Amino acid sequence: MNEIADLLRAKGLKVTPQRLAIFTFLRYTKSHPSAEDIYKALMPTNPTISLATVYKTLDSFRSVGLVQELSVGNGRSNYDATVESHPHMVCTCCNAIIDFDSDLIATLREEAALKTGFDVAREQLIFYGLCPACRQASSQQDAI
Amino acid sequence: MNEIADLLRAKGLKVTPQRLAIFTFLRYTKSHPSAEDIYKALMPTNPTISLATVYKTLDSFRSVGLVQELSVGNGRSNYDATVESHPHMVCTCCNAIIDFDSDLIATLREEAALKTGFDVAREQLIFYGLCPACRQASSQQDAI
DNA sequence: TTCAATGCAAAAGTTTTGCACCTCT
DNA sequence: AGAGGTGCAAAACTTTTGCATTGAA
C-alpha cells in the first residue's frame, strides 16, 4: 500500500512519521534542499520534528543508498533522492541546483581509474555558471 | 628576483611575509591542504601567523585566481595552487586527494551548457575510491 | 603618510553528540 | 520487551567578522 514505507523497510530502516515525511519531500522535489531547507519545509505539517532528527535521518538514508549527499561548496550539504550518478549544474547567482545526464560519465570514470590506479566507487560532477534567468537579469542590469 | 612576490604584485596584492609563506607552501605541495593544515604547517617557521589570516589570504588568492578551492565533502575546504581545471581523485580511506588530467572536460562542459542552457564558467569533477595502498591494506585485512 | 593586511577574540553557521523519553516491530 | 528513533540542549568544528595595531607602498 505505502510504497515509501516499503522502501524504508526493504533497507532495514524502521518506518516513522519523520522518515516518511523527509523521504517523501525529497522524492518529490527537484530543489536539492539542505537539511535546514527540509526542516523548514516540514515544520508546518510536522510541528514536532527536530533539526537533529533531519540530520540523523539524512545520514541513515545516505548510508543505505536512499539519497545522495552533494557538496557544491556553499558551506552545507544538499540532498538528492535521485541516487544514480549524474552531473549537477549550479547557478552562481540564484544558487539553483539542477540535474542533467551525460553518457560520458562511464568513460570518465574508467579514465580516472586507469590514470590514478584507484578503485573508483563514485563521483561528483558539478558545473558552475549562470542560469538562463539570471543571465537575462544580469544583461538587463548591464544595459541600464 | 622573487618570482612569487612578482606574482602577487601582478594580481594587485600587497606582498607580505604571510602571503609569501602561504603561497609558497601551496605551490610546492601536492597535498591539497585545508586552511588549518596550512596554518599548522607554517606555525613552526611563522610563529605569529593566525588562522584568520590564512582564511583571509586564501580568499584573496581565490578571488584573483591564484588558487582553487575544492569541496570534496569532508566539511572543510581544500586548496590547490594548480588553477587549471582538472579532476580530483579522493581516497575514501586515507583522505588523500590527487590530481589527474582528462581531455574529456571540454566536451563535458559543452554538453552541460547545451543540455542546461547555462553559461558554464567552471566545474569541479571529483571521483571517490580506494587508493592502491589502502586497497592493499584492506585486502590484507580481509585475509585475516 | 596612507591604506590595506594582520592578529586576536568573539560570533556565526552547520553538523554532531549525549541522553532521557518514546515508539516501531 | 527490546532495539532503535526522536527531540532537546549542549558541544564541536569550520569559517567569518569587528576592531585595534602593524606594516607595505
XYZ file of C-alpha atoms in Angstrom, chain A:
144
model
C 0.000 0.000 0.000
C 2.596 2.551 1.089
C 5.418 2.418 -1.385
C 7.778 4.616 0.604
C 7.269 2.686 3.816
C 8.136 -0.496 1.931
C 11.261 1.154 0.541
C 12.422 2.052 4.036
C 11.651 -1.406 5.395
C 13.485 -3.001 2.461
C 16.577 -1.080 3.558
C 16.215 -2.253 7.121
C 15.057 1.089 8.481
C 12.178 1.487 10.887
C 9.261 3.386 9.459
C 8.490 6.557 11.379
C 6.392 9.591 10.506
C 9.540 11.740 10.375
C 11.269 9.429 7.930
C 8.209 9.177 5.739
C 7.883 12.943 5.670
C 11.550 13.548 4.891
C 11.805 10.936 2.192
C 8.518 11.893 0.579
C 9.574 15.520 0.496
C 12.941 14.683 -1.057
C 11.372 12.319 -3.548
C 9.010 14.942 -4.906
C 11.229 17.996 -5.032
C 13.814 18.893 -7.616
C 15.333 21.606 -5.452
C 18.211 19.692 -3.819
C 17.408 21.047 -0.361
C 19.774 21.330 2.590
C 18.950 19.788 5.966
C 17.614 23.110 7.146
C 15.529 23.578 3.992
C 13.917 20.210 4.678
C 13.365 21.069 8.332
C 11.658 24.353 7.463
C 9.562 22.786 4.732
C 8.261 20.095 7.070
C 7.695 22.301 10.128
C 4.131 23.341 9.194
C 2.906 19.773 8.784
C 5.236 18.124 11.326
C 5.462 20.672 14.140
C 7.443 18.430 16.488
C 10.195 17.469 14.049
C 13.681 18.497 15.089
C 16.665 19.547 13.034
C 18.807 16.885 14.707
C 16.388 14.223 13.517
C 16.594 15.582 9.988
C 20.381 15.290 10.103
C 20.301 11.792 11.576
C 17.682 10.653 9.114
C 19.557 12.012 6.111
C 22.647 10.226 7.314
C 20.721 6.958 7.637
C 19.258 7.403 4.184
C 22.657 8.127 2.726
C 24.297 5.121 4.307
C 21.714 2.750 2.844
C 21.809 4.467 -0.547
C 18.384 6.098 -0.482
C 19.730 9.600 -1.003
C 22.859 11.239 -2.300
C 24.719 13.999 -0.474
C 26.136 16.849 -2.549
C 28.893 19.308 -1.684
C 28.608 22.172 -4.086
C 30.745 24.475 -1.964
C 28.139 26.582 -0.218
C 29.191 25.503 3.256
C 26.423 22.994 3.746
C 25.255 19.693 2.266
C 22.437 19.363 -0.216
C 20.425 16.202 -0.716
C 19.111 14.437 -3.789
C 16.768 11.451 -3.837
C 17.990 10.573 -7.327
C 20.869 8.304 -6.418
C 22.036 7.291 -9.881
C 25.254 9.103 -10.751
C 24.526 12.273 -12.693
C 26.138 15.691 -13.028
C 24.775 18.832 -11.407
C 24.647 22.378 -12.645
C 24.802 25.160 -10.045
C 23.792 28.754 -10.732
C 26.331 31.047 -9.116
C 23.718 33.802 -8.983
C 20.485 32.261 -7.644
C 22.125 29.085 -6.232
C 19.733 26.790 -8.077
C 20.995 23.238 -8.479
C 19.684 21.235 -11.394
C 20.264 17.704 -12.641
C 21.266 16.673 -16.089
C 22.555 13.500 -17.688
C 25.688 12.612 -19.532
C 26.802 9.469 -21.301
C 30.402 10.481 -20.714
C 30.410 9.579 -17.035
C 31.284 5.911 -17.534
C 34.164 6.796 -19.840
C 35.432 9.441 -17.462
C 35.270 7.036 -14.558
C 37.269 4.439 -16.483
C 39.833 7.062 -17.376
C 40.053 8.091 -13.726
C 40.666 4.501 -12.614
C 43.252 3.943 -15.329
C 45.188 7.133 -14.700
C 45.216 7.031 -10.913
C 45.178 3.311 -10.098
C 42.265 3.832 -7.696
C 39.219 1.615 -7.382
C 36.608 4.214 -8.270
C 33.363 3.909 -6.349
C 31.503 7.083 -7.222
C 31.922 10.604 -8.462
C 30.508 14.071 -8.104
C 30.479 16.216 -11.232
C 29.487 19.798 -10.558
C 29.363 22.610 -13.086
C 29.002 26.261 -12.146
C 27.573 29.039 -14.248
C 24.684 31.387 -14.864
C 21.203 30.022 -15.437
C 19.170 31.497 -18.304
C 17.030 33.622 -15.978
C 19.999 35.101 -14.117
C 21.913 35.688 -17.329
C 18.995 37.665 -18.691
C 18.641 39.595 -15.457
C 22.322 40.491 -15.440
C 22.349 41.545 -19.088
C 19.404 43.864 -18.415
C 21.392 45.175 -15.491
C 24.314 45.832 -17.853
C 22.057 47.793 -20.209
C 20.973 50.295 -17.561
